[in-house]
GROMACS .gro file of C-alpha atoms in nm:
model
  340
    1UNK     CA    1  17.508   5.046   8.393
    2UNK     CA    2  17.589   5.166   8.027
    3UNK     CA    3  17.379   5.523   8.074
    4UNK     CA    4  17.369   5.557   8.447
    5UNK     CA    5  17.766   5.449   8.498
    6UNK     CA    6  17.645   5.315   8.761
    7UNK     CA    7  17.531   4.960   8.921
    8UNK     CA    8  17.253   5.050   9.114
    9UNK     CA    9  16.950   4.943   8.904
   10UNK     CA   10  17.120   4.554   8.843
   11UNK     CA   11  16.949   4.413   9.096
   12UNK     CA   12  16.576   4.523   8.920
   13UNK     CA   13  16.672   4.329   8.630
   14UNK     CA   14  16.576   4.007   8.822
   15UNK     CA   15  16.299   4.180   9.067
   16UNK     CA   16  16.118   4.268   8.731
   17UNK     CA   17  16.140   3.890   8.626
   18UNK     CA   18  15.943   3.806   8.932
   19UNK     CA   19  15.631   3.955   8.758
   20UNK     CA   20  15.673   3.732   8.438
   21UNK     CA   21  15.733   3.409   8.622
   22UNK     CA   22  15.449   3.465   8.780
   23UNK     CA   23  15.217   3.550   8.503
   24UNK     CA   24  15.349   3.224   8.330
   25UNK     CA   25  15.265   3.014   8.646
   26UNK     CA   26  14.982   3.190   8.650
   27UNK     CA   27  14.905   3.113   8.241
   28UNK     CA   28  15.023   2.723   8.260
   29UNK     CA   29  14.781   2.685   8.526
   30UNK     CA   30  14.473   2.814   8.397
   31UNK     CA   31  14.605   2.588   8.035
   32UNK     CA   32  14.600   2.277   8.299
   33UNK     CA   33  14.197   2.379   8.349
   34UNK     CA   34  14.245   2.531   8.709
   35UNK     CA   35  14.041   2.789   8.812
   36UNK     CA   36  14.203   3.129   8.730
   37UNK     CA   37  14.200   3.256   9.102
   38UNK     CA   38  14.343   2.934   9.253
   39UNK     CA   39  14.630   2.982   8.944
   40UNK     CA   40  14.677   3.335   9.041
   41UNK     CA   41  14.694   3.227   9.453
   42UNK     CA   42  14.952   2.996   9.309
   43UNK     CA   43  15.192   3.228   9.111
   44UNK     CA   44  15.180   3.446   9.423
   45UNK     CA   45  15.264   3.225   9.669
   46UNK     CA   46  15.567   3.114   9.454
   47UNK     CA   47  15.718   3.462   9.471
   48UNK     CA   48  15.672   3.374   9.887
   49UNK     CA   49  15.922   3.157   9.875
   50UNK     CA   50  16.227   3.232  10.066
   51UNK     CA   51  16.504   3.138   9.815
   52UNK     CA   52  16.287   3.368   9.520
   53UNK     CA   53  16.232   3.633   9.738
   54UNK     CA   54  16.599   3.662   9.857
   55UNK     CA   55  16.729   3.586   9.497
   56UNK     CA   56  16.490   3.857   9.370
   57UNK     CA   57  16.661   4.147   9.448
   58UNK     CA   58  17.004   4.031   9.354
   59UNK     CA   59  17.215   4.067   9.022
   60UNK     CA   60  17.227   3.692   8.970
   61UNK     CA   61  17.048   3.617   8.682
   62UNK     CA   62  16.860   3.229   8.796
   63UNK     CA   63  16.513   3.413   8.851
   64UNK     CA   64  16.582   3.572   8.490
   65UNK     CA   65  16.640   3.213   8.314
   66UNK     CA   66  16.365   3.041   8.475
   67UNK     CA   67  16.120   3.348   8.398
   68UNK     CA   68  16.221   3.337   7.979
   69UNK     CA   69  16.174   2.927   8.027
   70UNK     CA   70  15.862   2.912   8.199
   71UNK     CA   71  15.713   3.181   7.944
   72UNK     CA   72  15.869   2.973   7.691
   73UNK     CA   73  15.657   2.640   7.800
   74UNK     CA   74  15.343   2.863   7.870
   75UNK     CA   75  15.360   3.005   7.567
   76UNK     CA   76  15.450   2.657   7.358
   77UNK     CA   77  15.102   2.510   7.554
   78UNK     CA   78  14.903   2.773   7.386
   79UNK     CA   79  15.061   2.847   7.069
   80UNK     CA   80  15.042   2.472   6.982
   81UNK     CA   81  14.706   2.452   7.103
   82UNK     CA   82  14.579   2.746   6.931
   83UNK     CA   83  14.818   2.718   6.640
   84UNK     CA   84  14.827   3.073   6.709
   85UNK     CA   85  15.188   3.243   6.456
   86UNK     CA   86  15.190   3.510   6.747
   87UNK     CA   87  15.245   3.323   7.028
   88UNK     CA   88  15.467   3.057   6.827
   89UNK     CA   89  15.693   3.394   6.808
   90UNK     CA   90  15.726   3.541   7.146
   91UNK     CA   91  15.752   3.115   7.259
   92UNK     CA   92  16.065   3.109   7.079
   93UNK     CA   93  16.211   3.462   7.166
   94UNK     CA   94  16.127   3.302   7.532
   95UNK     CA   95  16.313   3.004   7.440
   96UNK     CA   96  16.597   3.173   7.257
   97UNK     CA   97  16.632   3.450   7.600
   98UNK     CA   98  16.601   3.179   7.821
   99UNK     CA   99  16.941   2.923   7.646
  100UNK     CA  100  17.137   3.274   7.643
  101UNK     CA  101  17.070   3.339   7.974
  102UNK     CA  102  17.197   3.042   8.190
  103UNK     CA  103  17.351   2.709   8.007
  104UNK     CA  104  17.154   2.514   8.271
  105UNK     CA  105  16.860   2.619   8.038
  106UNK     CA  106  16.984   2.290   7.840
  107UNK     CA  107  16.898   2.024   8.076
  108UNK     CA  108  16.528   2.170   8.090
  109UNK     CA  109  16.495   2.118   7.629
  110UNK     CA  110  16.447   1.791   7.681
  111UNK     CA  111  16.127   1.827   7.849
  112UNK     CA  112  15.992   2.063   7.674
  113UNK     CA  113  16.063   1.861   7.342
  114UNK     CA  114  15.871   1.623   7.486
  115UNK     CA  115  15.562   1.860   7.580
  116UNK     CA  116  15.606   1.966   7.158
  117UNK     CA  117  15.560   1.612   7.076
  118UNK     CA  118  15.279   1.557   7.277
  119UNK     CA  119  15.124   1.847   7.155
  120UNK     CA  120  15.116   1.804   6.824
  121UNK     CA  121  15.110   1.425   6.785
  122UNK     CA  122  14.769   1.428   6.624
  123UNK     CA  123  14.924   1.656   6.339
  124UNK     CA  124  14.976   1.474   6.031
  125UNK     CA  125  15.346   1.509   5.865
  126UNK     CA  126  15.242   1.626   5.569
  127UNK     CA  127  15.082   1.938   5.745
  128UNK     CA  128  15.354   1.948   6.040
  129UNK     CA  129  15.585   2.188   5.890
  130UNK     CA  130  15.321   2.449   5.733
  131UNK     CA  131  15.087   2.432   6.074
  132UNK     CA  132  15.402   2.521   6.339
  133UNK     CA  133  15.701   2.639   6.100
  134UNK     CA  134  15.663   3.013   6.300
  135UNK     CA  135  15.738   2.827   6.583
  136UNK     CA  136  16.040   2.626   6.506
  137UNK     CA  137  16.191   2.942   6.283
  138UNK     CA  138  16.155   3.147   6.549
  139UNK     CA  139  16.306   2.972   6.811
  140UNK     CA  140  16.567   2.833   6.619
  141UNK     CA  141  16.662   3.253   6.473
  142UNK     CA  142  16.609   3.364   6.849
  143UNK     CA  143  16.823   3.135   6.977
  144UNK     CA  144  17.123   3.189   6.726
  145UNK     CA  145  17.069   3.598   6.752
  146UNK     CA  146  16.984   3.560   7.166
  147UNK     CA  147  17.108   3.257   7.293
  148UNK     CA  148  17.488   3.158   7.121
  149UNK     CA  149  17.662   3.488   7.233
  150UNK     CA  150  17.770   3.359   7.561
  151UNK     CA  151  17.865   3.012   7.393
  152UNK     CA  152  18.070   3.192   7.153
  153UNK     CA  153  18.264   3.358   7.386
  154UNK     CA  154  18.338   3.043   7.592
  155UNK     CA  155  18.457   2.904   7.259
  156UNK     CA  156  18.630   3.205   7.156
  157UNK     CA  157  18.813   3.254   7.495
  158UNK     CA  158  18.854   2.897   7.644
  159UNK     CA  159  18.840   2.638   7.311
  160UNK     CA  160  18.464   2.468   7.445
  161UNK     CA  161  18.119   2.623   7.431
  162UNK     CA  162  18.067   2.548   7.774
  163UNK     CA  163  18.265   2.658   8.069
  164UNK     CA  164  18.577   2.762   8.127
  165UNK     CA  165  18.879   2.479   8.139
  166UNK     CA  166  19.035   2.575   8.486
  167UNK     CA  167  18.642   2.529   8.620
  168UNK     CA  168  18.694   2.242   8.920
  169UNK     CA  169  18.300   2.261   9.016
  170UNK     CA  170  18.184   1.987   8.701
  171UNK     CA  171  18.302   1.692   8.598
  172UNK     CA  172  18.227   1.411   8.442
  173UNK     CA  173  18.074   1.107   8.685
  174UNK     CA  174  18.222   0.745   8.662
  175UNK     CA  175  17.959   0.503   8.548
  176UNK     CA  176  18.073   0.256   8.830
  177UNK     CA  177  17.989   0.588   9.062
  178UNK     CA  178  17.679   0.694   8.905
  179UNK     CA  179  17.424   0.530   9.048
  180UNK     CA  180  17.572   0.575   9.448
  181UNK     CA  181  17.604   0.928   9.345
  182UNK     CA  182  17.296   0.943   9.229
  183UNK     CA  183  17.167   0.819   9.529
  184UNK     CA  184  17.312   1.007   9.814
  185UNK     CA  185  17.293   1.340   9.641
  186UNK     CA  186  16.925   1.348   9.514
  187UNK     CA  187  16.834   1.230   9.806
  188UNK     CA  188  17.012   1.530   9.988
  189UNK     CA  189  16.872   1.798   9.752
  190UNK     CA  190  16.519   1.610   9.883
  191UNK     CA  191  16.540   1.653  10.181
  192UNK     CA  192  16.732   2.032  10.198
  193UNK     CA  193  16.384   2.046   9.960
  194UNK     CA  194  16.166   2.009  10.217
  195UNK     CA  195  16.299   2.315  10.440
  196UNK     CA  196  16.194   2.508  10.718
  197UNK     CA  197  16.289   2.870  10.587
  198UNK     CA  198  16.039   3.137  10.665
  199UNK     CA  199  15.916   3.007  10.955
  200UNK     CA  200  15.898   3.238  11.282
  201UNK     CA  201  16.257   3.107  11.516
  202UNK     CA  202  16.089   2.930  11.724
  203UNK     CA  203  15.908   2.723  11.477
  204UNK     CA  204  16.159   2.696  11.262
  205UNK     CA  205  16.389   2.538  11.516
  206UNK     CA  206  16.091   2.256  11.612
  207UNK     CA  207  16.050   2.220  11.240
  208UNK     CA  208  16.405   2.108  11.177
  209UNK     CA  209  16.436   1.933  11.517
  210UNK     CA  210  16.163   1.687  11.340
  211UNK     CA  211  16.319   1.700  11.020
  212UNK     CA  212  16.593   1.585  11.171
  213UNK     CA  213  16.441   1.280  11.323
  214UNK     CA  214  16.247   1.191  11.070
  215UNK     CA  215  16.498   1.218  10.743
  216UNK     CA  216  16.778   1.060  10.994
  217UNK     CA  217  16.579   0.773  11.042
  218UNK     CA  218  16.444   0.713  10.706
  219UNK     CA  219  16.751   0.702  10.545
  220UNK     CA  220  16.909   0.476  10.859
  221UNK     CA  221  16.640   0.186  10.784
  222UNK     CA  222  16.776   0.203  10.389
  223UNK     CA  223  17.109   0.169  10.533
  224UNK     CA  224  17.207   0.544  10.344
  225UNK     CA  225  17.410   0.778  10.522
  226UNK     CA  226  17.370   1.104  10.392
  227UNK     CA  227  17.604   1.260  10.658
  228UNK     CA  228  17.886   1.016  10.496
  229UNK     CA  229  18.164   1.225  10.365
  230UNK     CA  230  18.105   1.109  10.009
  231UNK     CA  231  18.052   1.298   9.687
  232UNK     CA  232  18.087   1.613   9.801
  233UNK     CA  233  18.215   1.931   9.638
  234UNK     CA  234  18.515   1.972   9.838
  235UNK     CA  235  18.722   1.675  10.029
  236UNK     CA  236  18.665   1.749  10.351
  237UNK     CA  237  18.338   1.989  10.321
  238UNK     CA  238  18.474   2.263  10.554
  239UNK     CA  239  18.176   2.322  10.727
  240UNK     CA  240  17.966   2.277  10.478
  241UNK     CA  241  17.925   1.888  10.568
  242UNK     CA  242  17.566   1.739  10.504
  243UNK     CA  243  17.360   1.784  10.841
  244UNK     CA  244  16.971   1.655  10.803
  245UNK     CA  245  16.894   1.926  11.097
  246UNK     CA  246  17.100   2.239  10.980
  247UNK     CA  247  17.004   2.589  10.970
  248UNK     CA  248  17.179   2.722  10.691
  249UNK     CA  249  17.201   3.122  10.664
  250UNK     CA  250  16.896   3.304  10.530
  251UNK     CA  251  17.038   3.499  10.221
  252UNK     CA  252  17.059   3.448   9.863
  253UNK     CA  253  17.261   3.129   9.793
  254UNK     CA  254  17.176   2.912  10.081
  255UNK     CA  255  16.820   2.970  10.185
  256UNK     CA  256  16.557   2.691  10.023
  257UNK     CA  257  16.207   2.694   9.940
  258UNK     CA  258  16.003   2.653  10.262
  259UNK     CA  259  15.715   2.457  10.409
  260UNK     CA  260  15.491   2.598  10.159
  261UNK     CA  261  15.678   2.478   9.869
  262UNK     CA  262  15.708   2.098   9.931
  263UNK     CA  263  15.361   2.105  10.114
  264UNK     CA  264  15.146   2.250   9.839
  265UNK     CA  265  15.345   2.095   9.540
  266UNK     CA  266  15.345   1.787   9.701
  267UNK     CA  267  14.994   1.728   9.771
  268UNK     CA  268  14.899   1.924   9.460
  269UNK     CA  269  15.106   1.696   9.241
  270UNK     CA  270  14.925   1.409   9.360
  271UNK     CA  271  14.628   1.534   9.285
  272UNK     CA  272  14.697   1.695   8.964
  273UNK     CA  273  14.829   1.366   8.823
  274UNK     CA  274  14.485   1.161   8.979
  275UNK     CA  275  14.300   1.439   8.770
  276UNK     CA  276  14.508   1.426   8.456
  277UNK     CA  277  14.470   1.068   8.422
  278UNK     CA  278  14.085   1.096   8.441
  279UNK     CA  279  14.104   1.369   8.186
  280UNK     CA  280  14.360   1.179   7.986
  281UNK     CA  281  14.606   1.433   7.996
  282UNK     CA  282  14.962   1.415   7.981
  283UNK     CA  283  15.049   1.750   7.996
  284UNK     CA  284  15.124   1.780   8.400
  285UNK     CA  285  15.279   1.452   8.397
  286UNK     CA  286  15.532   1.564   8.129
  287UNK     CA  287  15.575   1.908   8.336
  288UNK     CA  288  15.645   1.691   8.671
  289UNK     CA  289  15.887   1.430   8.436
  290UNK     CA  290  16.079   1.771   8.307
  291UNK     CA  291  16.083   1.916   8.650
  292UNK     CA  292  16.225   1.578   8.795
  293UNK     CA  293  16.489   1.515   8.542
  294UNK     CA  294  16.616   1.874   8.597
  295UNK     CA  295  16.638   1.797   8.953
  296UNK     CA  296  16.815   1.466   8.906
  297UNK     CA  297  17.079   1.634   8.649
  298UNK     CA  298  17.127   1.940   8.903
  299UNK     CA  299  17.195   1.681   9.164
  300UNK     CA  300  17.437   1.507   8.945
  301UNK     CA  301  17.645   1.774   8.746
  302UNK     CA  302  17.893   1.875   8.967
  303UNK     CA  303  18.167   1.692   9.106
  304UNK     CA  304  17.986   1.702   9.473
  305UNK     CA  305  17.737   1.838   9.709
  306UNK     CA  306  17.752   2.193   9.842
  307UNK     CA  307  17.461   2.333  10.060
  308UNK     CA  308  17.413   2.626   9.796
  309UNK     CA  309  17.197   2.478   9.566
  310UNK     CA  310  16.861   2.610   9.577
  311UNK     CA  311  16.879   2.848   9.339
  312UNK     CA  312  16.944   2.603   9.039
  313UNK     CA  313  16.634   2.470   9.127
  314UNK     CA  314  16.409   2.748   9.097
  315UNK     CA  315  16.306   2.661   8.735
  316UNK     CA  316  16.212   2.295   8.802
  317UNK     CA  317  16.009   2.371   9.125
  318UNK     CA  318  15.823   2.662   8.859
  319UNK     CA  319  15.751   2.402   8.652
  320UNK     CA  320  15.578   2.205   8.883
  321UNK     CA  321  15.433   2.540   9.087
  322UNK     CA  322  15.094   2.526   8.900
  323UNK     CA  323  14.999   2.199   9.051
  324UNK     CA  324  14.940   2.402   9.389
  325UNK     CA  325  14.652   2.571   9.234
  326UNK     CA  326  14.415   2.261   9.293
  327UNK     CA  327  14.476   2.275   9.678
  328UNK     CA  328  14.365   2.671   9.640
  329UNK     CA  329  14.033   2.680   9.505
  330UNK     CA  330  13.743   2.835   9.749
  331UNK     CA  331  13.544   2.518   9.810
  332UNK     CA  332  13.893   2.358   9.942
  333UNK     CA  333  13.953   2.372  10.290
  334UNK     CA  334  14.327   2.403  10.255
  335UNK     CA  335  14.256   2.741  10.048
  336UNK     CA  336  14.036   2.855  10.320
  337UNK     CA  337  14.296   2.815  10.610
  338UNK     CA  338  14.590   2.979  10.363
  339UNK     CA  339  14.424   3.253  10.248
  340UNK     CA  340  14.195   3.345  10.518
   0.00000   0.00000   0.00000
């Protein structure tokens, strides 16, 4: 924009991040032990996915944030492991892009404090600060260079770091509403979740026609509504009530994931988790805890439901992406009827 004076090359800004997201897929994968095809028919697939492949060619920036994040963790697995200064660098210039970027950024730290703690609980104090100090000064400089100019400006502008005050879309939730909010909105993130998008018409409209019957039931026999005009964005939803069935417009902000999101991470989580409890590590269950919680707090931030929600969940479902690589090695029979 500044040399061309023109807008034409935005939307490459997040088509470029594409590559990086998947080449730290790709990296936490192989770090979880799985085979580095099966990682790499993993990271590739991910870019399939309906909501990343519409949102790639856009000038929103939620590809962008997840891309510096998931480098961020890839690179925090190995530069801990490795106790490698270089990669303890370029982790926190990850980290530091990655907070500047989006705020949403925040709900993911947790997590990946967590995965730092794991990582380097058999350090002893004494040595703690001399082993990983590259890390922690660099992400701590990138982050105050990279990462507080947008939270300056909110402060300078509007008086909070934040967003701005006239904002109606957040809001704090009730405790006596919490845990019915909770309820009815993770649940309807779950099940937009497990979409039909990218299927051929025909297919796609027998795919939701199930969905239909199957979430509406479910949820019937727990005695939870979903359709219930209840914590939702606006009052009356104007059209964009809760529907378990609905085909939502294929485009940037309302498409979702598809089958082969919920299908692969599902079944790859489970066994993932069977594995890493064999192995004794605690690595993917941290990854699926982080991913969870920042599924939970998307779910719960704003003031209701809207049906254009996929796209904050790009990072969490990136976290967990890596876990499809065990149901696409060659001597599975899943990889064989995917890839053949």
């Amino acid at each position: 924009v500044l040399f061309l004076k023109d807008d034409i090359l935005v939307g490459l800004t997040q088509w470029f991040s594409t590559f990086l997201l998947a080449a730290s897929i790709f990296g936490i994968g192989v770090e979880l032990n799985q085979p580095r095809k099966a990682s790499a028919y993993a990271a590739l697939i991910f870019l399939t996915f309906p909501i990343v492949a519409l949102e790639a060619g856009t000038a929103q920036n939620d590809i962008l944030a997840a891309s510096f994040f998931i480098c961020a963790t890839w690179l925090t697995i190995i530069s801990l492991r490795q106790k490698s200064r270089t990669h303890m660098i370029f982790a926190g210039l990850a980290l530091g892009l990655a907070i500047g970027t989006k705020q949403y950024v925040l709900y993911a730290l947790p997590g990946l404090l967590v995965l730092i703690l794991y990582l380097v609980r058999k350090e002893k104090l004494s040595t703690l600060w001399k082993t990983y100090q590259a890390w922690l000064i660099s992400a701590a400089l990138f982050t105050l260079l990279l990462g507080s100019y947008t939270y300056l400006q909110n402060f300078i502008s509007f008086g909070n770091f934040f967003i701005k005050e006239d904002i109606q879309m957040l809001g704090p939730t009730s405790i006596t509403d919490f845990p019915a909010k909770y309820a009815y909105n993770t649940s309807r993130l779950a099940t937009q979740f497990a979409s039909c998008d990218g299927l051929p018409v025909p297919w796609n409209a027998s795919c939701l026609a199930v969905k239909e019957k199957i979430f509406s039931n479910l949820f019937s026999s727990i005695k939870l509504d979903l359709t219930k005009n209840v914590y939702m964005l606006e009052e009356n939803c104007r059209g964009m009530c809760f529907d378990y069935g609905k085909k939502y417009p294929m485009n940037e902000e309302s498409s979702w994931f598809g089958p082969l999101s919920w299908s692969l991470i599902f079944l790859g989580t489970i066994i993932t988790l069977a594995l890493s409890i064999k192995k004794k590590d605690g690595i993917p269950l941290i990854l699926l805890v982080s991913a969870y919680f920042f599924f939970a707090v998307t779910a719960m931030f704003k003031i209701g439901w809207d049906s254009y929600m996929g796209i904050y969940l790009i990072l969490s479902t990136a976290l967990t992406a890596p876990f499809m690589a065990v149901c696409l090695q060659e001597k599975k029979l899943l990889h064989k009827s995917i890839t053949s």
